[in-house]
Coordinates of C-alpha atoms and ligand atoms in Angstrom, one line a residue:
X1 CA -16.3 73.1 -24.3
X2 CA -15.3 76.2 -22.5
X3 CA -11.5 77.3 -22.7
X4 CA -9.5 77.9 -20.3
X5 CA -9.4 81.5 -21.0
X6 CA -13.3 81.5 -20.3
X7 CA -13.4 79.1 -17.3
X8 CA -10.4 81.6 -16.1
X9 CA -12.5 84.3 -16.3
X10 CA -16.2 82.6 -15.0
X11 CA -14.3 81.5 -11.7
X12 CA -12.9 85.0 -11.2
X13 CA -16.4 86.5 -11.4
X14 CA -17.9 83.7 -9.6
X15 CA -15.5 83.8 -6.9
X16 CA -15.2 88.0 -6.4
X17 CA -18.6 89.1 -7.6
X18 CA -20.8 88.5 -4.7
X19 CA -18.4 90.3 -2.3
X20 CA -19.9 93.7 -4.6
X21 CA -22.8 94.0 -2.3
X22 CA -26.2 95.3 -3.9
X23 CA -25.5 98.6 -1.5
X24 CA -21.9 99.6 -3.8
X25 CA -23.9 99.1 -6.8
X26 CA -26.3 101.6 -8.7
X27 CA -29.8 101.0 -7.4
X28 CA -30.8 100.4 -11.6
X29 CA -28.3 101.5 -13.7
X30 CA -26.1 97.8 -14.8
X31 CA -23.1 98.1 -13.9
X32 CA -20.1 94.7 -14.7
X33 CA -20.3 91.9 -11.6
X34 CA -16.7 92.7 -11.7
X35 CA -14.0 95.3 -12.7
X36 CA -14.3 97.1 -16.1
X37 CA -17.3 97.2 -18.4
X38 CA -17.8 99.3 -21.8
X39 CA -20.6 98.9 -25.5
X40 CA -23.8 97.3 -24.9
X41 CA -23.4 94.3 -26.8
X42 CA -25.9 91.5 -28.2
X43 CA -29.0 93.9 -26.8
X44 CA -31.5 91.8 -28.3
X45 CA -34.7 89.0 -27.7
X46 CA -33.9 85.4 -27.0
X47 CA -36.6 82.9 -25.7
X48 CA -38.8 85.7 -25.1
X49 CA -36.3 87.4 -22.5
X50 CA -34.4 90.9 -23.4
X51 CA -30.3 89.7 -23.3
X52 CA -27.7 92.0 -23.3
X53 CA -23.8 91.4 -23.1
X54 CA -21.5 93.8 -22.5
X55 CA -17.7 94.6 -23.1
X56 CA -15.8 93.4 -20.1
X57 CA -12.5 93.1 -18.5
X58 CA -13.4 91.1 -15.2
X59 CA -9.6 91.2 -13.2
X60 CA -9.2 95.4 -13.5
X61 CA -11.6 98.8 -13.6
X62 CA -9.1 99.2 -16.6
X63 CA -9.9 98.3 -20.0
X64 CA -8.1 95.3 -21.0
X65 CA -8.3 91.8 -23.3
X66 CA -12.3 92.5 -24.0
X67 CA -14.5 89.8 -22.8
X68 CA -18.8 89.7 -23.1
X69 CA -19.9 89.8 -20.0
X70 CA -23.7 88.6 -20.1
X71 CA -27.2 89.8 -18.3
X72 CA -30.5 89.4 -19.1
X73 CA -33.7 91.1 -17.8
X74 CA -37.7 91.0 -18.3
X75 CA -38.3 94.7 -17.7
X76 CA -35.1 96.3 -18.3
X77 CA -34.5 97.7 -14.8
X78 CA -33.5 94.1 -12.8
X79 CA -30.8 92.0 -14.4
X80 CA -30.2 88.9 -13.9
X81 CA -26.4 87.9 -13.4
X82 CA -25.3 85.1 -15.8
X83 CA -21.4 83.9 -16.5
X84 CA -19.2 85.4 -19.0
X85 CA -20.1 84.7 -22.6
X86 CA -17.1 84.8 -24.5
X87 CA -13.3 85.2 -23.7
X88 CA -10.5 85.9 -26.0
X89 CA -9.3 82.6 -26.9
X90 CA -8.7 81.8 -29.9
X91 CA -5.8 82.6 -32.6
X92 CA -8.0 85.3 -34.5
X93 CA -9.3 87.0 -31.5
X94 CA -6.6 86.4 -29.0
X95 CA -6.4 90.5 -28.4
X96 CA -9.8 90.8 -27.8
X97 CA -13.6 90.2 -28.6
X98 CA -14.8 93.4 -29.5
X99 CA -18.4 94.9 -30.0
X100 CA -21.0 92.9 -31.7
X101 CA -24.5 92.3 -31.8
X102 CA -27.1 88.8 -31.1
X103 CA -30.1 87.5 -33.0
X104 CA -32.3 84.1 -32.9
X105 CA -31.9 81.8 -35.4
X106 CA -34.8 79.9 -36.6
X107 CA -33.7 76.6 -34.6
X108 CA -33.4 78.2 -31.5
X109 CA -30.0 79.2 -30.9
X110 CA -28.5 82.3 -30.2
X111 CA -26.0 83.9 -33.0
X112 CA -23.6 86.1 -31.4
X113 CA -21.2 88.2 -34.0
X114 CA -18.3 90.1 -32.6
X115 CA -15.3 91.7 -33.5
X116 CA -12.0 89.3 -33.3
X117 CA -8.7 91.3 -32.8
X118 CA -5.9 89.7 -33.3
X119 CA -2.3 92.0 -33.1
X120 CA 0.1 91.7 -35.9
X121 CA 3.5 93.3 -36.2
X122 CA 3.8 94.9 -39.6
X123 CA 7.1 95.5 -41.8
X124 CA 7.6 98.4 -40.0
X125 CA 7.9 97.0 -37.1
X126 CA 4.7 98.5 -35.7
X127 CA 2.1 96.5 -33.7
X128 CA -1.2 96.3 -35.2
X129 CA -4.8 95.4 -34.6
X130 CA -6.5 92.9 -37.0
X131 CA -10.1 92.8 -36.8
X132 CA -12.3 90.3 -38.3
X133 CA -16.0 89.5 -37.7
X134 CA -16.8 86.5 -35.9
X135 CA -19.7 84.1 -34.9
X136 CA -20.6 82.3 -31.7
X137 CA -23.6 80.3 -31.3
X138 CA -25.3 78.5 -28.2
X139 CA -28.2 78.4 -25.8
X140 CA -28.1 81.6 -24.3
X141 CA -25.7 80.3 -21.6
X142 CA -22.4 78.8 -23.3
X143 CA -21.1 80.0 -27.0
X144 CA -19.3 77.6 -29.3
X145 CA -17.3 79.6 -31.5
X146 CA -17.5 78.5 -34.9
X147 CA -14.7 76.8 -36.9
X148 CA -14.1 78.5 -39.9
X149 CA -14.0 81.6 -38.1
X150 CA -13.5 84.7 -39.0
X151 CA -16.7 85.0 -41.3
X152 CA -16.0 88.5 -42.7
X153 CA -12.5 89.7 -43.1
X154 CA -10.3 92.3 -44.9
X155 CA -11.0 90.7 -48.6
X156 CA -14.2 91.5 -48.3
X157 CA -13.8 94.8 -47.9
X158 CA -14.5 97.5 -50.0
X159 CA -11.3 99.3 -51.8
X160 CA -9.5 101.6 -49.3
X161 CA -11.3 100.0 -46.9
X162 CA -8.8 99.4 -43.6
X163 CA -8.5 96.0 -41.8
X164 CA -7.4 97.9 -38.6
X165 CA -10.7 99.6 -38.1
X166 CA -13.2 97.6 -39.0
X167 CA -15.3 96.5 -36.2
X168 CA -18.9 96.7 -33.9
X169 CA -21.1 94.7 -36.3
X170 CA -24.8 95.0 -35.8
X171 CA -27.3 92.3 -37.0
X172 CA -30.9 92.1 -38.0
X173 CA -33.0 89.5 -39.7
X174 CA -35.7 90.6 -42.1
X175 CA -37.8 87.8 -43.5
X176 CA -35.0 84.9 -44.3
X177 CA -32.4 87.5 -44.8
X178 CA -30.1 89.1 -42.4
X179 CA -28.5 92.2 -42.5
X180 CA -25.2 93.5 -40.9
X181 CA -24.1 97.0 -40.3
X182 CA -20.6 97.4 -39.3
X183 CA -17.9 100.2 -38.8
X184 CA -14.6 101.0 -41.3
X185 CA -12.5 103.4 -41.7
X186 CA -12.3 103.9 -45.7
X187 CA -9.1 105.5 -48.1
X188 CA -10.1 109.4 -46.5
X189 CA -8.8 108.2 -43.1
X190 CA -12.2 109.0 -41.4
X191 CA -15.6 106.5 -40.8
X192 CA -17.9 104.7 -42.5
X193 CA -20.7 102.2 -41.9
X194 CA -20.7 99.2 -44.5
X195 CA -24.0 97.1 -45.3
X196 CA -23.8 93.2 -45.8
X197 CA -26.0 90.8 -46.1
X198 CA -26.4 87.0 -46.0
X199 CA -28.9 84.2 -45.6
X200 CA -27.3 82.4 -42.9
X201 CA -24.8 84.3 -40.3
X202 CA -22.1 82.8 -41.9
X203 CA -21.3 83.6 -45.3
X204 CA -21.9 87.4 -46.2
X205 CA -21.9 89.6 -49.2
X206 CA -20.8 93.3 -49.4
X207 CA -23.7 95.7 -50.3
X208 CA -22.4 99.2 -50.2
X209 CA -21.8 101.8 -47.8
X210 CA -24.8 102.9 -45.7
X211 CA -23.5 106.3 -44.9
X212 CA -19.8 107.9 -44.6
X213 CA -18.6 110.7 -42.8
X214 CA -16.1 112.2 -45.3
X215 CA -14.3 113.6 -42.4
X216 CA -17.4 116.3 -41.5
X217 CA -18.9 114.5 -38.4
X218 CA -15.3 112.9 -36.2
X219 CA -13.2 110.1 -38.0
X220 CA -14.1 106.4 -37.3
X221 CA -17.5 105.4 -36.7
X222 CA -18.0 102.8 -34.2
X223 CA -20.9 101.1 -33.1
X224 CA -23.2 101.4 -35.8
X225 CA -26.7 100.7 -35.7
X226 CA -29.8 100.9 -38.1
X227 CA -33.4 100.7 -38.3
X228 CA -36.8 101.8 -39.1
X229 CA -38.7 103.7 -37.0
X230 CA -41.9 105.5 -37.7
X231 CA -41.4 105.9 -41.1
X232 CA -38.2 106.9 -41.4
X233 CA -34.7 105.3 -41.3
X234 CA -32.2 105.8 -38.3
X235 CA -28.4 105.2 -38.3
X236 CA -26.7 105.2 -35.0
X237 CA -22.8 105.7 -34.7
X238 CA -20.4 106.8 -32.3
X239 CA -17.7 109.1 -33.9
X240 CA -14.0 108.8 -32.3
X241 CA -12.1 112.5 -32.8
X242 CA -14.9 114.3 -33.2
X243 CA -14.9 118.5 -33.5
X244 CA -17.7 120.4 -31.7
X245 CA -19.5 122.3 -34.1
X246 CA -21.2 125.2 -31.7
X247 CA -22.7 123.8 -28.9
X248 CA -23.0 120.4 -31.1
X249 CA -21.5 117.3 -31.5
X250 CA -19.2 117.4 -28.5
X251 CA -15.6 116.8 -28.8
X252 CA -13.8 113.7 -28.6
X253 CA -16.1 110.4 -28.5
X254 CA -19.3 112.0 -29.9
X255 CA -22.8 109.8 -30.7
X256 CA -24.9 111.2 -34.2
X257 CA -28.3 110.2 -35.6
X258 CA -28.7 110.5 -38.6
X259 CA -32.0 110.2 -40.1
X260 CA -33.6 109.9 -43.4
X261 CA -34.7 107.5 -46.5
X262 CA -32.8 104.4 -47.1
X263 CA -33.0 103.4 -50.6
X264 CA -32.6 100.0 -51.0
X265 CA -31.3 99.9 -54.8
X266 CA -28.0 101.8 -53.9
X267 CA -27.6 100.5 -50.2
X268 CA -28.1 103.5 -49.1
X269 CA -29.0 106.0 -46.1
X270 CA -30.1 109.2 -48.4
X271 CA -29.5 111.3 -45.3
X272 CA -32.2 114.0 -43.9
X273 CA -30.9 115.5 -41.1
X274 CA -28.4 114.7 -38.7
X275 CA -28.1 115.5 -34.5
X276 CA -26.3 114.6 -31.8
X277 CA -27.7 111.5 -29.2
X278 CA -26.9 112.3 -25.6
X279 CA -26.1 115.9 -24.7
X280 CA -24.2 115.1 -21.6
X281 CA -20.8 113.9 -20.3
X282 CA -20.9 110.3 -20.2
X283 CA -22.5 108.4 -23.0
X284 CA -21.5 106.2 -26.0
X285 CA -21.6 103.6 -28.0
X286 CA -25.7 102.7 -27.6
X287 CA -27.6 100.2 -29.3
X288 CA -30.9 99.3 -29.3
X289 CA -33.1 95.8 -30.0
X290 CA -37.2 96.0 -30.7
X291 CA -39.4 94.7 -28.1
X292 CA -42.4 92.7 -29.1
X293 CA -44.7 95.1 -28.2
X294 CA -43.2 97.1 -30.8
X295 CA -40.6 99.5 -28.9
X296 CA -37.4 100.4 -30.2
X297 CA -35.3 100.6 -26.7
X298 CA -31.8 101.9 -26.9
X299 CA -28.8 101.2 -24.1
X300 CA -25.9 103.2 -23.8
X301 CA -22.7 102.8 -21.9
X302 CA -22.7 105.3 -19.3
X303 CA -19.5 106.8 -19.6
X304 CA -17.0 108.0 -22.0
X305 CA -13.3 107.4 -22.9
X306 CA -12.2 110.9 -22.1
X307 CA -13.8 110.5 -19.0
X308 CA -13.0 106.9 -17.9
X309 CA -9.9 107.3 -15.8
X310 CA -11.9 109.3 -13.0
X311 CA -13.0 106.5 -10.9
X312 CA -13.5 106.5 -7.1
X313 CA -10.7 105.1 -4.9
X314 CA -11.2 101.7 -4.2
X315 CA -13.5 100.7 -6.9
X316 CA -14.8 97.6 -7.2
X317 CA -16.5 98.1 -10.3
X318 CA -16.3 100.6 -13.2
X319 CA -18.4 101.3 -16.2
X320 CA -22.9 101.5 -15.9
X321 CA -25.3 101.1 -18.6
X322 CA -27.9 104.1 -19.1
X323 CA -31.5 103.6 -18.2
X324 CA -33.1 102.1 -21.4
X325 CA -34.7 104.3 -23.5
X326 CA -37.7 104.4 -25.9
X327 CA -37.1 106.0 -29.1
X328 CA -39.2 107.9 -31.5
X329 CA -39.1 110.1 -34.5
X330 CA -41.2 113.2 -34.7
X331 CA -40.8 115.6 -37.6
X332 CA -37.2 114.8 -38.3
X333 CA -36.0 114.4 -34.8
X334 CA -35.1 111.5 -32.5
X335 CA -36.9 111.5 -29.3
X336 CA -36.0 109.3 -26.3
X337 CA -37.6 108.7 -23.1
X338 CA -36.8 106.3 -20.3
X339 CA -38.6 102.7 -20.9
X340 CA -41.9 103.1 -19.3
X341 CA -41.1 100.0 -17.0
X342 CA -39.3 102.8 -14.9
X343 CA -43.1 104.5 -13.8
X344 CA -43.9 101.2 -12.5
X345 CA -41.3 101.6 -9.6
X346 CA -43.0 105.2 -8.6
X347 CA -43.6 105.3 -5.1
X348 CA -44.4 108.5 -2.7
X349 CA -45.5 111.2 -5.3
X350 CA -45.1 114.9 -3.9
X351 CA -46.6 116.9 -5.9
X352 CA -46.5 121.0 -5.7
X353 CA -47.9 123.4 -8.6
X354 CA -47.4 127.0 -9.3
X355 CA -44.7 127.7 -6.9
X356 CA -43.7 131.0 -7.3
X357 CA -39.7 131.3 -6.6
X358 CA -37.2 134.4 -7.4
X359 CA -34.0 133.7 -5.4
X360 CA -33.5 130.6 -3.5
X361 CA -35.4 127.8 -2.3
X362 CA -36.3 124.4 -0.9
X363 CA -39.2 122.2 -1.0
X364 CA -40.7 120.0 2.2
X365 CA -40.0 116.2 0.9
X366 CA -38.5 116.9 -2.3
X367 CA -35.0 115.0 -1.5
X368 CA -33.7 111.7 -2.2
X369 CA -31.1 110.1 -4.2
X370 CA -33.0 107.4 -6.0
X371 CA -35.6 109.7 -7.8
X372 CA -37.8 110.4 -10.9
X373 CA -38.5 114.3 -10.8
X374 CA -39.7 116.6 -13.4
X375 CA -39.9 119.8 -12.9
X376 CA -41.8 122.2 -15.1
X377 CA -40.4 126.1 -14.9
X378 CA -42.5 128.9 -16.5
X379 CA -41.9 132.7 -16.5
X380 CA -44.1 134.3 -14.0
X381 CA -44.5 137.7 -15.8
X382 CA -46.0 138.2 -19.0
X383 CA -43.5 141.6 -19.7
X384 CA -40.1 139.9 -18.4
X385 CA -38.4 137.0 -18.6
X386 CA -36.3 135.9 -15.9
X387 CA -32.6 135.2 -16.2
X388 CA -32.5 131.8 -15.0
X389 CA -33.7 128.9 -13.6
X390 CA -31.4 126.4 -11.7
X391 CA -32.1 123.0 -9.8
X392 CA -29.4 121.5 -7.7
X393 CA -29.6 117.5 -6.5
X394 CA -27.4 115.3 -4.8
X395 CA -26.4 118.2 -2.5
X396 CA -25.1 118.2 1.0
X397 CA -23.8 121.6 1.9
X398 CA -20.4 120.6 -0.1
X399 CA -21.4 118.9 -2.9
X400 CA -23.9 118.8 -5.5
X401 CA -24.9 118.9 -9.0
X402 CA -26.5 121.5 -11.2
X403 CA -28.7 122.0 -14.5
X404 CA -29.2 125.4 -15.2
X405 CA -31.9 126.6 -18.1
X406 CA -31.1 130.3 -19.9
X407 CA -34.2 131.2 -21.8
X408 CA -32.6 134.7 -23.2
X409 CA -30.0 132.2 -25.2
X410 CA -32.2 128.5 -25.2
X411 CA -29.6 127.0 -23.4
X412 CA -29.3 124.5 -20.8
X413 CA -25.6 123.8 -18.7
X414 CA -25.2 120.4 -16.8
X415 CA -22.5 121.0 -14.3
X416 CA -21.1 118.6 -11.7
X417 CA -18.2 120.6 -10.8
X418 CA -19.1 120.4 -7.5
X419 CA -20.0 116.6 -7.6
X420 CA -17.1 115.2 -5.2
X421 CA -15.0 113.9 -7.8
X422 CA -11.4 112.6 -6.9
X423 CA -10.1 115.1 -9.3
X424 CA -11.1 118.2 -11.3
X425 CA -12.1 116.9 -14.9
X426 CA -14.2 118.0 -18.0
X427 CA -17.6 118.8 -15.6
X428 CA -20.0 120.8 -17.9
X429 CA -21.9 120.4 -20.7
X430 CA -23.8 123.3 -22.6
X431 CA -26.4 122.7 -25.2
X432 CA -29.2 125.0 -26.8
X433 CA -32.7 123.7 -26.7
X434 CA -35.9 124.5 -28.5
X435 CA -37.3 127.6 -27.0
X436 CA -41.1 127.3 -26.3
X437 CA -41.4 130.6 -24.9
X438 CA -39.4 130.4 -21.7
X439 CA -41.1 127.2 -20.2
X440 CA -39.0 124.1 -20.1
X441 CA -39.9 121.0 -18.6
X442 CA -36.7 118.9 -17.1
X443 CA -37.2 115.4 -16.3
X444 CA -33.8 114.0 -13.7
X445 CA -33.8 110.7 -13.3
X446 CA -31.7 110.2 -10.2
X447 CA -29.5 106.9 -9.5
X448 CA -27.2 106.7 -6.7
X449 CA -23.7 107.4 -9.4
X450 CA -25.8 109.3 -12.2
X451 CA -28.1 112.1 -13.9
X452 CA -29.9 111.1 -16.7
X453 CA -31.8 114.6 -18.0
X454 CA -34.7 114.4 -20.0
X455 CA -35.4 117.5 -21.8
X456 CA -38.9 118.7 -22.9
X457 CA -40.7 115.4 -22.9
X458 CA -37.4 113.8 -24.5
X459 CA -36.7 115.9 -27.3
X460 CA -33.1 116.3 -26.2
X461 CA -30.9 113.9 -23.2
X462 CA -27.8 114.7 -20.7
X463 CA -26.3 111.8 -19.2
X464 CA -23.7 112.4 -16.5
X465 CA -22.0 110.2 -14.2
X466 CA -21.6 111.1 -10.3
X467 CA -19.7 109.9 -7.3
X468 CA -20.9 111.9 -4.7
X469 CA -21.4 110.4 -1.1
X470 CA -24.8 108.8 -1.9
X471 CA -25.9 110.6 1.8
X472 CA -26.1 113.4 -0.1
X473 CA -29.7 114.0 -0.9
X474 CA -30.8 117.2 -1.1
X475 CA -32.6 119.0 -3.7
X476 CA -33.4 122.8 -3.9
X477 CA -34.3 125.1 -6.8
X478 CA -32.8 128.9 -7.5
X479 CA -33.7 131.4 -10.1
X480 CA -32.9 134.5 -11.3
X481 CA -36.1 136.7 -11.9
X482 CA -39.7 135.2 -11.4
X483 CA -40.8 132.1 -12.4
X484 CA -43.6 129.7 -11.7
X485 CA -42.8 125.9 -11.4
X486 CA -44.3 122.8 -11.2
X487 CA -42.7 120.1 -9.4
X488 CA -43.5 116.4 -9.4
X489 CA -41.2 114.1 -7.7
X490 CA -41.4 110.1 -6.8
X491 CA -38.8 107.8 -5.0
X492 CA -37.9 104.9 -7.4
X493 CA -38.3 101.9 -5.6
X494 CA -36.9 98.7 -7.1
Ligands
FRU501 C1 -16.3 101.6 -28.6 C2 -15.2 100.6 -28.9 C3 -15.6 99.7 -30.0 C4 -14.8 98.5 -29.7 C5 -14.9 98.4 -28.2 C6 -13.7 97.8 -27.6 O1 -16.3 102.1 -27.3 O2 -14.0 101.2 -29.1 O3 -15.3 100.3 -31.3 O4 -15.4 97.3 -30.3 O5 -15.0 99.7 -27.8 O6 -13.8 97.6 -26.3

């Protein structure tokens, strides 16, 4: 039986939703049916349809009491709107349902496990969070939280291990067994990622810790998720105060992968190398499910805390997910490239090749706001290299924004100073690439509020949010010194 918390909320949405018309929303990128949305949540398979849930605060485009706002899709690009699936109503999650993650149980339902905050003044005075992992189950409509909630709490962490921040569980089920991977903060004040394991959703035993951070990559890891993927093993976590390193691991709210060979005996993620996600300015807390043809697709939330109090005037909504992504590992390195789904909405190719450019220039029909575009930039002398290559999109005389390549230093900017924003925040990102010999190839994937760059056939990705009037399509392409380029550009119908 729904609460009134939940009913609350589902008549709110129901009631104010449909007045977000289909033109004030992102043409593919999700984005809440009203007010705030952060994590992907629950991103997984259920009755042969891709779910995903989301953290949501319907009444404001501020964060508030979390919520799981609910969506499901068939091809990752059209999302079907359905109501709210959980609502902070209950004594052990009163302050919120955080993150969490969704998996089919053998009987058909749908298992939903989430984080339960619950605020409790301590000793001191001081008003704290309690979080506690929690299950839901139901039909893939309406969750029945489960009586003897919560199912993990602070006894069953490890020693040191802090009840404040522990939270974003992720579930899988291998053979009869499932698995969770959740976030902590241990005794050294900074992250960890915790391994349980049970046989039923309900009651679960402590493994050992996956991976830790020792304070090297940020402090508490949220948003954990882990897999296999072409023979190697992947752990996914969003640091909080994180330290760039160089041109790495961007500060504030950073995302790692880490990658290497879990060994099973210890519980443990024997770690081979480690890089950062998403390059860009807006991007966290991803997860991803496995299709059943085999693809591991990862979602992000399009946006990041330090960034999350620009919003337009007047919004209706605030918060998108990314494009889903395809992941692979090559040689030690996490690779990620839009779901293919997105080629299938390709319509009016223009094509140009070997376009010789030094200065300034535009192209006949390459414009539009909606748009897959990759364009392919060479040096057009053997003896020099040129100083750099720059393309500008969503440009109208005023406004537009910018990705710049540098081959002398293998580094590529994203900039939307110029982008229209209400106010003048953190607007560029620099990050080195692999230099193949002064050819890069960019790939912009173009939605009316965002840049999604895909960077030499995915080996690296900058997401970026924009707000510019979406009238402002224009596209034109500046160097410094000779190059040659390749341009191929489509309008993405939906
Ligand atoms: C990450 C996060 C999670 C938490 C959720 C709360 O963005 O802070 O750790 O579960 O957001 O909305």
């Amino acid at each position: 039986m729904a609460s009134e918390v939940l009913k609350k909320a589902r008549e709110f949405e129901a009631q104010y939703g449909p007045f977000i018309g289909d033109d004030k929303r992102p043409a593919f990128h999700l984005t809440p049916t009203i007010g705030w949305m952060n994590d992907p949540n629950g991103f997984s398979i259920y009755n042969g349809e891709y779910h995903l849930f989301y953290q949501y605060h319907p009444y404001e485009t501020k964060w508030g009491p979390m919520h799981w706002g609910h969506v499901k899709t068939s091809d990752f690009l059209h999302w079907e709107r359905l109501p709210v699936a959980l609502a902070p109503d209950q004594e052990y999650d009163k302050n919120g349902c955080f993150s969490g993650s969704a998996v089919e149980l053998p009987d058909g339902r749908q298992l939903l496990l989430y984080t339960g905050v619950r605020q409790v003044r301590e000793e001191n005075g001081k008003l704290h969070d309690r979080q506690t992992q929690c299950v839901a189950v139901g039909d893939g409509l309406n969750y029945e939280k489960y009586g003897l909630n919560p199912v993990i709490s602070a006894e069953d962490l490890p020693e040191g291990g802090s009840p404040f921040d522990f939270r974003d569980p992720k579930l899988w089920r291998e053979g009869d067994t499932y698995y969770m991977v959740v976030g902590n903060r241990p005794a050294d004040g900074s992250g960890s990622v915790l391994l349980f394991e049970s046989s039923d959703c309900l009651s679960w035993e402590y493994k050992g810790v996956l991976a830790a951070c020792h304070n090297q990559f940020g402090r508490m890891w949220e948003c954990p998720d882990f897999f296999e993927l072409d023979g190697k093993h992947v752990l996914l976590t969003s640091p909080e105060e994180m330290t760039a390193i160089g041109l790495e691991f961007h500060a504030g709210h950073g995302t790692l992968c880490l990658i290497g060979k879990y060994d099973r005996e210890r519980c443990h993620l024997d770690r081979e190398s480690v890089q950062a996600i998403d390059y860009g300015l807006d991007f966290y807390a991803p997860q991803t499910l496995l299709t059943t043809d085999g693809r591991r697709v990862m979602i992000g939330w399009m946006q990041n805390w330090e960034t999350s109090n620009c919003q337009p005037a007047n919004a209706q909504w605030f918060g998108q997910m990314t494009v889903p992504r395809e992941l692979s590992v090559r040689d030690g390195w996490l690779y990620q490239n839009p779901v293919r789904e997105l080629e299938k909405c390709r319509s009016y190719q223009i094509l140009y090749r070997n376009v010789l450019l030094n200065g300034m220039t535009t192209l006949q029909n390459v414009r539009g706001r909606v748009i897959d575009m990759t364009v392919t930039v060479r040096s057009a002398s053997q003896n020099s290299m040129y100083g750099w290559f720059k393309v500008n999109v969503a440009g109208n005389g005023e406004n537009m924004t910018t990705v710049r390549y540098k081959p002398e230093c293998s580094t590529v900017r994203v900039d939307r100073t110029r982008c229209g924003f209400p106010h003048d925040i953190v607007n560029v990102r620099d990050f080195v690439v692999r230099p193949h010999g002064g050819e890069i190839k960019l790939r912009i994937v173009l939605d009316k509020y965002s840049m999604e760059l895909f960077v030499n056939d995915g080996e690296q990705a900058a997401t970026t949010v924009i707000y510019t009037d979406v009238s402002a399509d224009a596209i034109s392409f500046e160097s410094m010194g000779s190059v040659i380029m390749d341009v191929e550009k489509y309008d993405l119908i939906l």
